[in-house]
CSV table of C-alpha atoms in Angstrom, one decimal:
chain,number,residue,atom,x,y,z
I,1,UNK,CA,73.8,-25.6,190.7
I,2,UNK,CA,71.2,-23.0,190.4
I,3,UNK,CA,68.0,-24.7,189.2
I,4,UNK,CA,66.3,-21.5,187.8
I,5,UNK,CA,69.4,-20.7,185.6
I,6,UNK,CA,68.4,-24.7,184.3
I,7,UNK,CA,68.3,-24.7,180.4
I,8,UNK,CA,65.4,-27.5,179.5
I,9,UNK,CA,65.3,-27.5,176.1
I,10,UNK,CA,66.6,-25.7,173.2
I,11,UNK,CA,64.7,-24.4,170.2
I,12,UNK,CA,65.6,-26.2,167.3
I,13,UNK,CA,67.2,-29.3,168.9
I,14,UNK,CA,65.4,-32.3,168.9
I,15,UNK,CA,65.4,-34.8,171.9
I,16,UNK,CA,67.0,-33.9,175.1
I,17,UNK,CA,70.7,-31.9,175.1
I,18,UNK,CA,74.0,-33.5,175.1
I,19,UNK,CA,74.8,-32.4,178.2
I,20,UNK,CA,73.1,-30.0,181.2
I,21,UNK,CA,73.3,-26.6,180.3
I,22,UNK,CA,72.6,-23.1,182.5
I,23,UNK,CA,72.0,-19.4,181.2
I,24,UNK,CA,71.5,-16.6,183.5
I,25,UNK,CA,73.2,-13.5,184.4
I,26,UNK,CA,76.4,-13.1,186.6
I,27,UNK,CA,77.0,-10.1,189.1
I,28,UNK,CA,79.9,-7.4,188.1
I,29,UNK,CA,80.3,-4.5,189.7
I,30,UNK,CA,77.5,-1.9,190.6
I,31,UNK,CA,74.5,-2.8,188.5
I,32,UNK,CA,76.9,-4.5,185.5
I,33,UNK,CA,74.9,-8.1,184.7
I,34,UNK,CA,76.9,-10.3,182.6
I,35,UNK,CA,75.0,-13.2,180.8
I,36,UNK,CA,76.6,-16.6,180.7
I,37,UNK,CA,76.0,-20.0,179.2
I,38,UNK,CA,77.5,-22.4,180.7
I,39,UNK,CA,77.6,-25.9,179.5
I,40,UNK,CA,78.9,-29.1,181.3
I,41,UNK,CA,81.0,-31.7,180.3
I,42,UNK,CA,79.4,-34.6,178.3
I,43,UNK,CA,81.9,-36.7,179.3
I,44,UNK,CA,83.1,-36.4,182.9
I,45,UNK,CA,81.4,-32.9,184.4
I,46,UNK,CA,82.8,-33.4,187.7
I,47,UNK,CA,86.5,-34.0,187.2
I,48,UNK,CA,86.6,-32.2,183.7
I,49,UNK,CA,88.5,-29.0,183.6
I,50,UNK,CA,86.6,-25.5,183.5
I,51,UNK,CA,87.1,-23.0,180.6
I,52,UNK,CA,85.8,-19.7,180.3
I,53,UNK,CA,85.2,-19.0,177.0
I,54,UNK,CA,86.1,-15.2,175.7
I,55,UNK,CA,85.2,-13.6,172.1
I,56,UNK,CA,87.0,-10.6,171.1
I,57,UNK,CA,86.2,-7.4,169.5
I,58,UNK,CA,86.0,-5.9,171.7
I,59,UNK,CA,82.3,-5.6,172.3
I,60,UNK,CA,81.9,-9.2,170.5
I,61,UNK,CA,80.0,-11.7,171.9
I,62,UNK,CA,81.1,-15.0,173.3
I,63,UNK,CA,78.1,-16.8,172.1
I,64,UNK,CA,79.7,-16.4,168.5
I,65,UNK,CA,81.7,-19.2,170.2
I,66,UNK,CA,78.9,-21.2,171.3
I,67,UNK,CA,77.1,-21.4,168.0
I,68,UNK,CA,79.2,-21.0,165.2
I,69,UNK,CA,82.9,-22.1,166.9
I,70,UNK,CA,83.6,-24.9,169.9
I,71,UNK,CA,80.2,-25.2,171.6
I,72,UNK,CA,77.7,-28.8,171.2
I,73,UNK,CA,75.7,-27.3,168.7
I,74,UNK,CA,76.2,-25.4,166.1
I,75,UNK,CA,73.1,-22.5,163.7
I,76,UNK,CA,72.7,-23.7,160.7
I,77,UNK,CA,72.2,-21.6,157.2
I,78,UNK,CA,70.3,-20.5,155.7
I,79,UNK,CA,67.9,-19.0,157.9
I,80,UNK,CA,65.8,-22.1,159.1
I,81,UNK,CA,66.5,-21.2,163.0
I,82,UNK,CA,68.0,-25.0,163.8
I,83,UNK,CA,70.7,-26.2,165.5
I,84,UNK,CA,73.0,-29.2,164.4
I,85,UNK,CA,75.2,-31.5,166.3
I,86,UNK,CA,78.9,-30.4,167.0
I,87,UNK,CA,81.0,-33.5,166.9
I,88,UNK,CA,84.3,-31.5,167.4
I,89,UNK,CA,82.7,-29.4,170.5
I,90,UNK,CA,85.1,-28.6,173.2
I,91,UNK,CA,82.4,-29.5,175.7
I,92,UNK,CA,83.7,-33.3,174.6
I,93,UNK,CA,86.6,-32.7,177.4
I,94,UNK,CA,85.8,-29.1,179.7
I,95,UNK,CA,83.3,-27.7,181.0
I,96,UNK,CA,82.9,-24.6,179.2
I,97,UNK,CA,81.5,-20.9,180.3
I,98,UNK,CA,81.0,-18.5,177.3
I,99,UNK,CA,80.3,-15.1,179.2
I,100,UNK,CA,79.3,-11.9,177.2
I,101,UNK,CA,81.5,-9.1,178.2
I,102,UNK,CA,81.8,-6.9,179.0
I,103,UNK,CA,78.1,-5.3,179.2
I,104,UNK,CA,76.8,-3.8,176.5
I,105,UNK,CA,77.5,-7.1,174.6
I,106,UNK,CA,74.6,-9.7,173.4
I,107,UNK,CA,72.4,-9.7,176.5
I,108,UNK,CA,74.7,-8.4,179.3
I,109,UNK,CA,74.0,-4.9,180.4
I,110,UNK,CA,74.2,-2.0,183.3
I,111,UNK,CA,71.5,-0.9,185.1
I,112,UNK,CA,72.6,2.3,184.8
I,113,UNK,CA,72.7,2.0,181.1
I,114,UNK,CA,76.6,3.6,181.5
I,115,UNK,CA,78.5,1.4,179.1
I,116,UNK,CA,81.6,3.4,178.8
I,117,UNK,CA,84.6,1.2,179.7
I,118,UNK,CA,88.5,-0.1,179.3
I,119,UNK,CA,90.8,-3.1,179.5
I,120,UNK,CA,91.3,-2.8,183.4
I,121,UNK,CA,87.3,-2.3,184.2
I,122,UNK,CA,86.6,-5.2,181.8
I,123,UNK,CA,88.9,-7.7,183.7
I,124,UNK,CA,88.0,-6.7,187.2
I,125,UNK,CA,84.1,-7.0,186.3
I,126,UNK,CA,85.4,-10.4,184.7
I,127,UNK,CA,86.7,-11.4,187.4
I,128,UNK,CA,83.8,-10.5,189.6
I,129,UNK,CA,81.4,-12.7,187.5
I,130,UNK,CA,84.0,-15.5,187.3
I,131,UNK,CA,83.7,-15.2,191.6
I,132,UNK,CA,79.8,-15.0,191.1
I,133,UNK,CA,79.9,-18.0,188.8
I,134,UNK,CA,81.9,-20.3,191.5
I,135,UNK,CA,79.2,-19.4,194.1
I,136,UNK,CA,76.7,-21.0,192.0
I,137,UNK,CA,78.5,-23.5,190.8
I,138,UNK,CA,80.7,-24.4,194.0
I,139,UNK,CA,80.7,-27.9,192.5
I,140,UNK,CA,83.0,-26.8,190.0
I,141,UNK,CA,85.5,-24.9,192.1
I,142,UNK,CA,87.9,-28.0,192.9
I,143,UNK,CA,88.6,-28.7,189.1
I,144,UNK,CA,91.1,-27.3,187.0
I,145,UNK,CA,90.2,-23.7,185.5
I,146,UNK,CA,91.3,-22.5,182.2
I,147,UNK,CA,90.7,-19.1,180.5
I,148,UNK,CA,90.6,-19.6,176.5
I,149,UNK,CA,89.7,-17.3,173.8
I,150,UNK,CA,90.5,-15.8,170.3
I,151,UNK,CA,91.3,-12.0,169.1
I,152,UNK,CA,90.5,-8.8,171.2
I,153,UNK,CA,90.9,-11.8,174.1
I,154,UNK,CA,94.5,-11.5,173.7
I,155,UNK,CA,94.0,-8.5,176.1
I,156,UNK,CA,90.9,-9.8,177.8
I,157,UNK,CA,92.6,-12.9,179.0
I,158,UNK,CA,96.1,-11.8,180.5
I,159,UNK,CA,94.7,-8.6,182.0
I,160,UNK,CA,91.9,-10.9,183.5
I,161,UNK,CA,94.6,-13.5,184.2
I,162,UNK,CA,96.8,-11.7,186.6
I,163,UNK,CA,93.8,-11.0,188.6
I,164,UNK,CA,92.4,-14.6,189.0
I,165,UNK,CA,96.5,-15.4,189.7
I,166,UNK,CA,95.7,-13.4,193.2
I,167,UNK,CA,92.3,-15.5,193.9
I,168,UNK,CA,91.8,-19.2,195.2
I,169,UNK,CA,90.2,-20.1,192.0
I,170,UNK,CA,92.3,-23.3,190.8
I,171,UNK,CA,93.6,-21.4,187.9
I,172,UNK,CA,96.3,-23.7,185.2
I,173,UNK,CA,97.0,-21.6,182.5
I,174,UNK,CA,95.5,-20.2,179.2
I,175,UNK,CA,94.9,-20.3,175.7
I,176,UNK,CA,95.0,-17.7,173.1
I,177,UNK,CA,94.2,-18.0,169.6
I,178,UNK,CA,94.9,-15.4,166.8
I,179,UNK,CA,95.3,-13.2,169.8
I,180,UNK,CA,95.5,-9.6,169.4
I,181,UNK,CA,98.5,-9.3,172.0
I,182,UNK,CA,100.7,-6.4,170.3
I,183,UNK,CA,99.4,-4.1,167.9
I,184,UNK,CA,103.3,-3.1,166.7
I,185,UNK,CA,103.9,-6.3,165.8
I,186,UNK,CA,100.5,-7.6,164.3
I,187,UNK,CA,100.5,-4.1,162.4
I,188,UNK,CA,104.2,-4.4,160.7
I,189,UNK,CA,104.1,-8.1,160.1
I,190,UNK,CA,100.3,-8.1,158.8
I,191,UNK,CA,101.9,-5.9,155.3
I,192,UNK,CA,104.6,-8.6,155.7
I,193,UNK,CA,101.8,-11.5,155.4
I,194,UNK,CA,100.2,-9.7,153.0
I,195,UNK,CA,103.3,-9.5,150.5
I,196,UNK,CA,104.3,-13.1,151.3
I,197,UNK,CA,100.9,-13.8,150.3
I,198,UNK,CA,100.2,-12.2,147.3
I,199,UNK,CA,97.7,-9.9,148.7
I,200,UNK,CA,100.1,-6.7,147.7
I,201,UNK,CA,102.3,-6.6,144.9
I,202,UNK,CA,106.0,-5.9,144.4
I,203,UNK,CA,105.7,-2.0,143.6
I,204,UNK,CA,103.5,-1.7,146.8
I,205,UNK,CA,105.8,-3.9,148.7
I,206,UNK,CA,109.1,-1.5,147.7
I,207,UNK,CA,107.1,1.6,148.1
I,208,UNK,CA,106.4,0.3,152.1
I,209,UNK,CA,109.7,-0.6,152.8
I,210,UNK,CA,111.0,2.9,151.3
I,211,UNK,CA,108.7,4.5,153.1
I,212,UNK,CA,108.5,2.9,156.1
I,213,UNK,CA,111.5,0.1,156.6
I,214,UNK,CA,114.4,2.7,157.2
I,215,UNK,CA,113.3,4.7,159.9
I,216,UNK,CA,112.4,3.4,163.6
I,217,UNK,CA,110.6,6.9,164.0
I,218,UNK,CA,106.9,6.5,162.3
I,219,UNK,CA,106.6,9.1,159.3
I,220,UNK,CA,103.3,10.9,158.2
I,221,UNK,CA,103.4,9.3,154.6
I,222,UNK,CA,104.5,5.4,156.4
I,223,UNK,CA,101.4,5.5,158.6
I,224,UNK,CA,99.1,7.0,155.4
I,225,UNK,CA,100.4,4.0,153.6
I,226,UNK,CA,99.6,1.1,156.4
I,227,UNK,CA,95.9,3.0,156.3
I,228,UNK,CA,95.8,2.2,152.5
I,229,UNK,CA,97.5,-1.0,152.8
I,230,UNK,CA,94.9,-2.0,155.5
I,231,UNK,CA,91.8,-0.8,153.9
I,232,UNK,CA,93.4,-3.1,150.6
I,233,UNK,CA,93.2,-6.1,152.6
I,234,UNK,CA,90.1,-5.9,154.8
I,235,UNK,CA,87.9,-3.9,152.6
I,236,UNK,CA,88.2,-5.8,149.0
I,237,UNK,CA,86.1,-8.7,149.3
I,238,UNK,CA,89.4,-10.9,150.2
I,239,UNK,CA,88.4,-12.4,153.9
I,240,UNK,CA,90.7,-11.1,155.9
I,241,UNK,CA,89.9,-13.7,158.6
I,242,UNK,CA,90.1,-16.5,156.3
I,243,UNK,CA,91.9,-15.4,152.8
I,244,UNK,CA,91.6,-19.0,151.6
I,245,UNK,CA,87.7,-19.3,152.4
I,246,UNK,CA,85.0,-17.2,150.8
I,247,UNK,CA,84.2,-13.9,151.7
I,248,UNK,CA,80.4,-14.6,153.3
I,249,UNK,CA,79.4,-11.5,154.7
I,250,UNK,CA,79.5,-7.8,153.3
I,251,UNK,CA,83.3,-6.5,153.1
I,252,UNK,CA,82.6,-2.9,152.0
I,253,UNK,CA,80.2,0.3,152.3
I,254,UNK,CA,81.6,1.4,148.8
I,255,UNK,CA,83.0,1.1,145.7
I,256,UNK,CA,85.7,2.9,146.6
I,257,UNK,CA,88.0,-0.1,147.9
I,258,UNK,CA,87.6,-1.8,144.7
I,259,UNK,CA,89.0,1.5,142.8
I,260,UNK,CA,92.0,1.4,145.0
I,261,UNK,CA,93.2,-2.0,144.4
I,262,UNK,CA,93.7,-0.4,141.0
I,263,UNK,CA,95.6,1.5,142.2
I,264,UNK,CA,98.0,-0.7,144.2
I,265,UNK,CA,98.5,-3.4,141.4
I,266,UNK,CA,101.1,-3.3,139.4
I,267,UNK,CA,101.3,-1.4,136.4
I,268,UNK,CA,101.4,-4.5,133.9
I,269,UNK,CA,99.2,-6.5,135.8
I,270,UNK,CA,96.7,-3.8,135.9
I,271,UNK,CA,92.9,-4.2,135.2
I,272,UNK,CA,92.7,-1.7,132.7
I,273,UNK,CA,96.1,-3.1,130.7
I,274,UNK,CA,94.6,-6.7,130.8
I,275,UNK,CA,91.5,-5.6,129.8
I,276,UNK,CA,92.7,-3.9,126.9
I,277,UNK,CA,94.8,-6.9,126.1
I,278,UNK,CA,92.0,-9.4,126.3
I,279,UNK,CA,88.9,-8.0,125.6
I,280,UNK,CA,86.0,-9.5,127.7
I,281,UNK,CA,88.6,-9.8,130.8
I,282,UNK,CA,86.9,-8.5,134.1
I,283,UNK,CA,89.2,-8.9,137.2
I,284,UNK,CA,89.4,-11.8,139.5
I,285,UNK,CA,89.9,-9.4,142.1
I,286,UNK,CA,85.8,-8.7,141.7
I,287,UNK,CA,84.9,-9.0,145.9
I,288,UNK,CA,83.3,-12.4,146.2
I,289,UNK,CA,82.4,-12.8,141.9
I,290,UNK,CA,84.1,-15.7,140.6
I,291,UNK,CA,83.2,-15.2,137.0
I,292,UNK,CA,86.5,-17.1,134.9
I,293,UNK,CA,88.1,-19.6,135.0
I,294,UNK,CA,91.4,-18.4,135.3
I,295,UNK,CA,93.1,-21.5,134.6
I,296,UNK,CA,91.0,-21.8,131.2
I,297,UNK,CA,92.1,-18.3,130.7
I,298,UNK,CA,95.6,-19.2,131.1
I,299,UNK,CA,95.6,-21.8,128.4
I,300,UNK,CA,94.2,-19.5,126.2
I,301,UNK,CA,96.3,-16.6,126.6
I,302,UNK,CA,99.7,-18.3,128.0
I,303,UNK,CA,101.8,-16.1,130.0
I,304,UNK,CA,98.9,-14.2,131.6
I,305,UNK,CA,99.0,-13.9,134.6
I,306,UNK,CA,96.6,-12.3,137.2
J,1,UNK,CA,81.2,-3.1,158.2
J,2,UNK,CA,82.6,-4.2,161.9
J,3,UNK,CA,83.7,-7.8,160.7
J,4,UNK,CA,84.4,-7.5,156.7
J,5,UNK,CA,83.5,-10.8,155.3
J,6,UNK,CA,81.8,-12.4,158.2
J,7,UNK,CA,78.1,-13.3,158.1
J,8,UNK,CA,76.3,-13.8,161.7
J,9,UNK,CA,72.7,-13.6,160.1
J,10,UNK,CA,72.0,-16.6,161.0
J,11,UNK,CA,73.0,-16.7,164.6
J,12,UNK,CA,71.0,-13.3,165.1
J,13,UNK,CA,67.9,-14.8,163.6
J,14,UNK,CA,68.2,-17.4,166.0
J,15,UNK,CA,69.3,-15.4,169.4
J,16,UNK,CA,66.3,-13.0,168.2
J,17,UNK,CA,63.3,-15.7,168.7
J,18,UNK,CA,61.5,-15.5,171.5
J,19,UNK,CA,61.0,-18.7,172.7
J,20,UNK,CA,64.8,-18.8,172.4
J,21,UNK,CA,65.4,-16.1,174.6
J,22,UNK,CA,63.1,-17.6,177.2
J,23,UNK,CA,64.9,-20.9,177.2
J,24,UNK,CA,68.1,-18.9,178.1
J,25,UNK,CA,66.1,-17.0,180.8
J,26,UNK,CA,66.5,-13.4,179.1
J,27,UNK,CA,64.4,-10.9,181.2
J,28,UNK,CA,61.8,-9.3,179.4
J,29,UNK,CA,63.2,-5.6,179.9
J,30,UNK,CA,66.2,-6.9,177.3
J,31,UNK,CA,64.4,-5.6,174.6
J,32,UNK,CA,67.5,-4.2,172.4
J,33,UNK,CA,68.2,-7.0,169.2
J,34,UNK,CA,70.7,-9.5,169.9
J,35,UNK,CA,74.0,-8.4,168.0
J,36,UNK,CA,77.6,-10.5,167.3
J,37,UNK,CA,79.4,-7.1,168.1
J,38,UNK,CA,78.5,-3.3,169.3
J,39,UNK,CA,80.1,-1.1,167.2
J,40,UNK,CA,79.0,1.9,169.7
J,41,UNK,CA,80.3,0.2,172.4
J,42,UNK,CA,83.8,-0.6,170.5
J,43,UNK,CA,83.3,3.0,169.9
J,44,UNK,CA,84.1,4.1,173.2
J,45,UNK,CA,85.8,1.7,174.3
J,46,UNK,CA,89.2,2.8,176.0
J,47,UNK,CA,92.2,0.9,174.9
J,48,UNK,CA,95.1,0.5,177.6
J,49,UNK,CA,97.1,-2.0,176.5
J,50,UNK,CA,99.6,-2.0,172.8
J,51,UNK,CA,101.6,-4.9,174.4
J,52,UNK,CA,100.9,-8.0,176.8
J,53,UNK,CA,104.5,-8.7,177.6
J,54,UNK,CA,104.9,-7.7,180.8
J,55,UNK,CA,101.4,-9.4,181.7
J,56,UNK,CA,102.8,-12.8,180.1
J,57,UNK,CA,106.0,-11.8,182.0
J,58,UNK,CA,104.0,-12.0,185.2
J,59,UNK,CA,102.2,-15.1,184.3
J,60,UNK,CA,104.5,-17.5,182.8
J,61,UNK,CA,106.6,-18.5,185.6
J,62,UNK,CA,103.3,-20.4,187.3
J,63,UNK,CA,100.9,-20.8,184.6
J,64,UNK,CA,101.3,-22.5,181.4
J,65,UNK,CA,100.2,-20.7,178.0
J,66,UNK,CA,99.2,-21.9,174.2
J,67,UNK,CA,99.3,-19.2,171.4
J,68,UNK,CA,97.7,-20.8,168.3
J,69,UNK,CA,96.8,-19.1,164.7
J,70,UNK,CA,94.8,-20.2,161.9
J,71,UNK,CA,97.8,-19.7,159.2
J,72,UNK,CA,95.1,-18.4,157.1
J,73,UNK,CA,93.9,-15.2,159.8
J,74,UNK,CA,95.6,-11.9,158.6
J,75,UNK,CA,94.2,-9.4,160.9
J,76,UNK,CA,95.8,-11.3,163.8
J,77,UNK,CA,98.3,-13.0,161.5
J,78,UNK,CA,100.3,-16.2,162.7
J,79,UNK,CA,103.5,-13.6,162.0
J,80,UNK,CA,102.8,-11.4,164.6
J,81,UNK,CA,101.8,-13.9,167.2
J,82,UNK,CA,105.0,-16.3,166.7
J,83,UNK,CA,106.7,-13.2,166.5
J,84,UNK,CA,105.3,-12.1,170.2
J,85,UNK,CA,106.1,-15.9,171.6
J,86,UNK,CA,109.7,-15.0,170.7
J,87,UNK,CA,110.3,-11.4,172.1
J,88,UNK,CA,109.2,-13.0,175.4
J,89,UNK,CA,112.4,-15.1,175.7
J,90,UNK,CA,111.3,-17.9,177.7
J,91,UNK,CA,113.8,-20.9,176.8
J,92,UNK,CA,113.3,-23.1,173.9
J,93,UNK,CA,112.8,-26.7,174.3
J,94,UNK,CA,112.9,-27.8,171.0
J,95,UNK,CA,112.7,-27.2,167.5
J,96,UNK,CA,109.7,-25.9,165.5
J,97,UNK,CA,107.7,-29.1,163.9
J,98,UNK,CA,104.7,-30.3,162.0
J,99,UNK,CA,102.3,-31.1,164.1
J,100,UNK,CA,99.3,-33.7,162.7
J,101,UNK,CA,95.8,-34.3,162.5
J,102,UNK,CA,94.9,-38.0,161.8
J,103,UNK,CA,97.8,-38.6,159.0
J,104,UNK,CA,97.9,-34.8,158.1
J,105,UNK,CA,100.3,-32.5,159.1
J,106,UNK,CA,97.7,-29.7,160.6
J,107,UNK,CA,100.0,-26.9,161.3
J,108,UNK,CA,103.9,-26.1,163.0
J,109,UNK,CA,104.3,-26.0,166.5
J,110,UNK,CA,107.8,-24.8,168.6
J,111,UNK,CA,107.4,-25.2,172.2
J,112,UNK,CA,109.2,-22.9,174.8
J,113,UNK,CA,109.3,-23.3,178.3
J,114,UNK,CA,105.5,-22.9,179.8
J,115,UNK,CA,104.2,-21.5,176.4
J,116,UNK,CA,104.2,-23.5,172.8
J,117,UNK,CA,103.7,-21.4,170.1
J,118,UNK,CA,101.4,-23.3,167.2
J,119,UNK,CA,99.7,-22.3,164.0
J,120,UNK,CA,96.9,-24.4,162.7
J,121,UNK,CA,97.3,-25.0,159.0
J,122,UNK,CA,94.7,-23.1,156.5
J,123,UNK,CA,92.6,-22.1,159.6
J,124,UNK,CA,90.7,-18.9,159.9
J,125,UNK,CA,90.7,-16.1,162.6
J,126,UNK,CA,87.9,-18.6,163.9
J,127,UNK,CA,89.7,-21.7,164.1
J,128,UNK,CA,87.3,-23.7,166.2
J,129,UNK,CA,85.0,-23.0,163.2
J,130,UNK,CA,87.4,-23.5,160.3
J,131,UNK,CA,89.1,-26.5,161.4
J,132,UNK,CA,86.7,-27.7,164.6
J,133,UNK,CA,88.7,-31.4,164.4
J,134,UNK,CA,92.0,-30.5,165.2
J,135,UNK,CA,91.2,-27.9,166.9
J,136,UNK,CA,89.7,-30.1,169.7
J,137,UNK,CA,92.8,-32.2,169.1
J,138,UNK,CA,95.0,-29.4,170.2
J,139,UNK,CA,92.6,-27.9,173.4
J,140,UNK,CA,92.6,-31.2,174.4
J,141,UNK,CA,96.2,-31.9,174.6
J,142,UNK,CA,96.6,-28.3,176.1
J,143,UNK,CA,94.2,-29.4,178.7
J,144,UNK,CA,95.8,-32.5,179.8
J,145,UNK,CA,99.8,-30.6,179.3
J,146,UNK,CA,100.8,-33.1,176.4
J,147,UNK,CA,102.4,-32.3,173.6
């Protein structure tokens, strides 16, 4: 293990951490440094699997994961710079490396200062770092080694995958959640979820499969009407990574993706036709303002409906 | 903005300190602000790949593979995933089920030969995050090629 790449302490943890930790950089190719953190099993570190850890984006950092997703401690809100206890942490049963990738992200960088890349140069520097990382940790080379991530990893992880396959590294298999892994399919079946959900309504709905449901060969007007249908759902305050949970961050430079919703709804269920109806109505579909009760509203006015 | 609806203010803030950065043995010379993403790097970013089929294709036969999605993602909806499992064509080996978490059914799962398919049930695009419990649950079984 390499001492100097030793984390001691933490800011913002009290007491000594749950398990040993190392941060330091990895070798890619040329002058590319890739920062890891790598954190051991707190169970059995030395016949625990090993998981490298990938965020997506691309150009998103891995130590998203660390903090806020499967590492042993978690940021907490509201600006007060702690850390608190992970109980769920994945670091309960692997040993996990969340590597930045490629550089450019969080603290990995070129020499160089050349940060132009693609799928293929991001796996084979990857893969150069995972090689780095088993010759300083050659203590972890006999266990079982996973590669897991979520999103833009659905491409990181098979392209870096095949590669490892060729190595001596004790590669098992993988793990990809909400994966980006075809962009035909996520694009045509995310208008599907979004019907299904409520997200579009029915006149949208008919005007997408007119449009675009007929025809194998993509028109002008279908792929104008996925653009408007995509800036609709990730653009008007619903979290499009969560639509149940709250929309924490900012969704939108403009007004303009409230205005189109408008548009999109149907005619009777409009904004301006309920709001002429019921004076005092402003629409649930406000990004992130929860101002009425709907279901209070409901009583009052039976048969509305949003 | 580069991930609507997402708020990483607070893991900047804390990245950002220096004693922070000294405890994770930053060099000095990284003086550019910590960031969740780099829009200017996605910027040029090339993009080689619109399926990984044949990469699975290559794969699968010696490695096994879990596709999971918070039911609740849409931007890499549990559709489009479960849709991709079944354009691969590996052989089916059972049929799709609830899956549970303590006494609650925490998503469906349908297992094919060297890949299962799940989705994890009101999860986000983060589903460590969203649902850390049975998230664990389901790494761990991965891990140890149970069910």
């Amino acid at each position: 293990r390499p001492a100097e790449d030793e984390v001691k302490n933490l800011p913002g943890v009290a007491g000594p951490l749950s398990s040993k930790q190392y941060s330091g950089y990895l070798k890619g190719s040329g002058t590319i440094r890739l920062h890891y953190w790598f954190v051991e099993s707190q169970t059995d570190p030395k016949n625990d699997p090993v998981i490298l850890w990938l965020n997506g984006g691309p150009s998103c950092s891995s130590l998203e994961g660390y903090l806020s997703e499967l590492g042993p401690y978690w940021v907490n809100s509201y600006g007060n710079k702690t850390l608190s206890v992970n109980d769920d942490s994945w670091t309960k049963v692997a040993n996990v490396i969340f590597l930045e990738s490629p550089a450019g992200v969080g603290f990995s960088y070129n020499e160089n200062k050349n940060y132009t890349t693609d799928d293929d140069q991001t796996a084979e520097n990857n893969l150069l770092a995972l090689e780095d990382f088993f010759q300083k940790f050659p203590n972890m080379a006999s266990n079982e080694f996973f590669i897991a991530g979520e999103s833009y990893a659905g491409i990181y992880i098979p392209t870096l995958a095949v590669k490892v396959m060729k190595t001596q590294i004790n590669f098992k298999g993988f793990a990809i959640g909400n994966g980006f892994v075809d962009a035909k399919v996520l694009s045509e079946t995310k208008v599907e979820y979004a019907y299904y959900h409520a997200l579009i309504g029915e006149s949208l709905w008919k005007r997408y499969q007119t449009t675009c449901g007929s025809s194998s060969k993509p028109s002008t007007e279908c792929a104008q009407l996925k653009r408007e249908i995509n800036e609709l759902i990730e653009h008007s305050g619903i979290n499009p990574y969560d639509i149940t949970g709250d929309c924490n961050g900012s969704y939108s430079n403009s007004d303009l993706a409230s205005i189109s919703i408008l548009d999109f709804m149907d005619p009777e269920a409009s904004v301006g036709t309920v709001s002429k109806k019921f004076p005092g109505y402003r629409s649930p579909f406000l990004p992130c303002v929860n101002n009425i009760d709907i279901e209070e509203y409901s009583k009052k006015f039976p048969g509305y409906r949003s | 903005p580069f991930l609507p609806c997402v708020n990483n203010v607070d893991i900047e803030e804390y990245l950002n300190q220096p004693d922070v950065k000294t405890a994770l043995h930053i060099p000095d010379f990284i003086t550019q602000k910590w960031t969740l993403c780099n829009p200017e790097l996605a910027a040029i970013y090339t993009n080689l790949y619109n399926t990984t089929i044949p990469l699975f294709q290559t794969l699968l036969p010696n490695y096994r593979a879990l596709l999971y999605n918070g039911d609740a993602d849409i931007v890499c909806n549990f559709l489009g995933d479960q849709k991709f499992v079944e354009e691969l064509g590996q052989p089916v080996l059972g049929n799709r089920r609830a899956w549970r978490y303590r006494t609650q059914v925490a998503g469906f799962v349908k297992e094919y030969k060297q890949i299962t398919f799940m989705t994890v049930k009101d999860s986000g695009h983060m589903v460590p995050q969203v649902t850390p419990g049975p998230a664990l649950q389901m790494i761990t079984n991965f891990l140890n090629n149970k069910p």
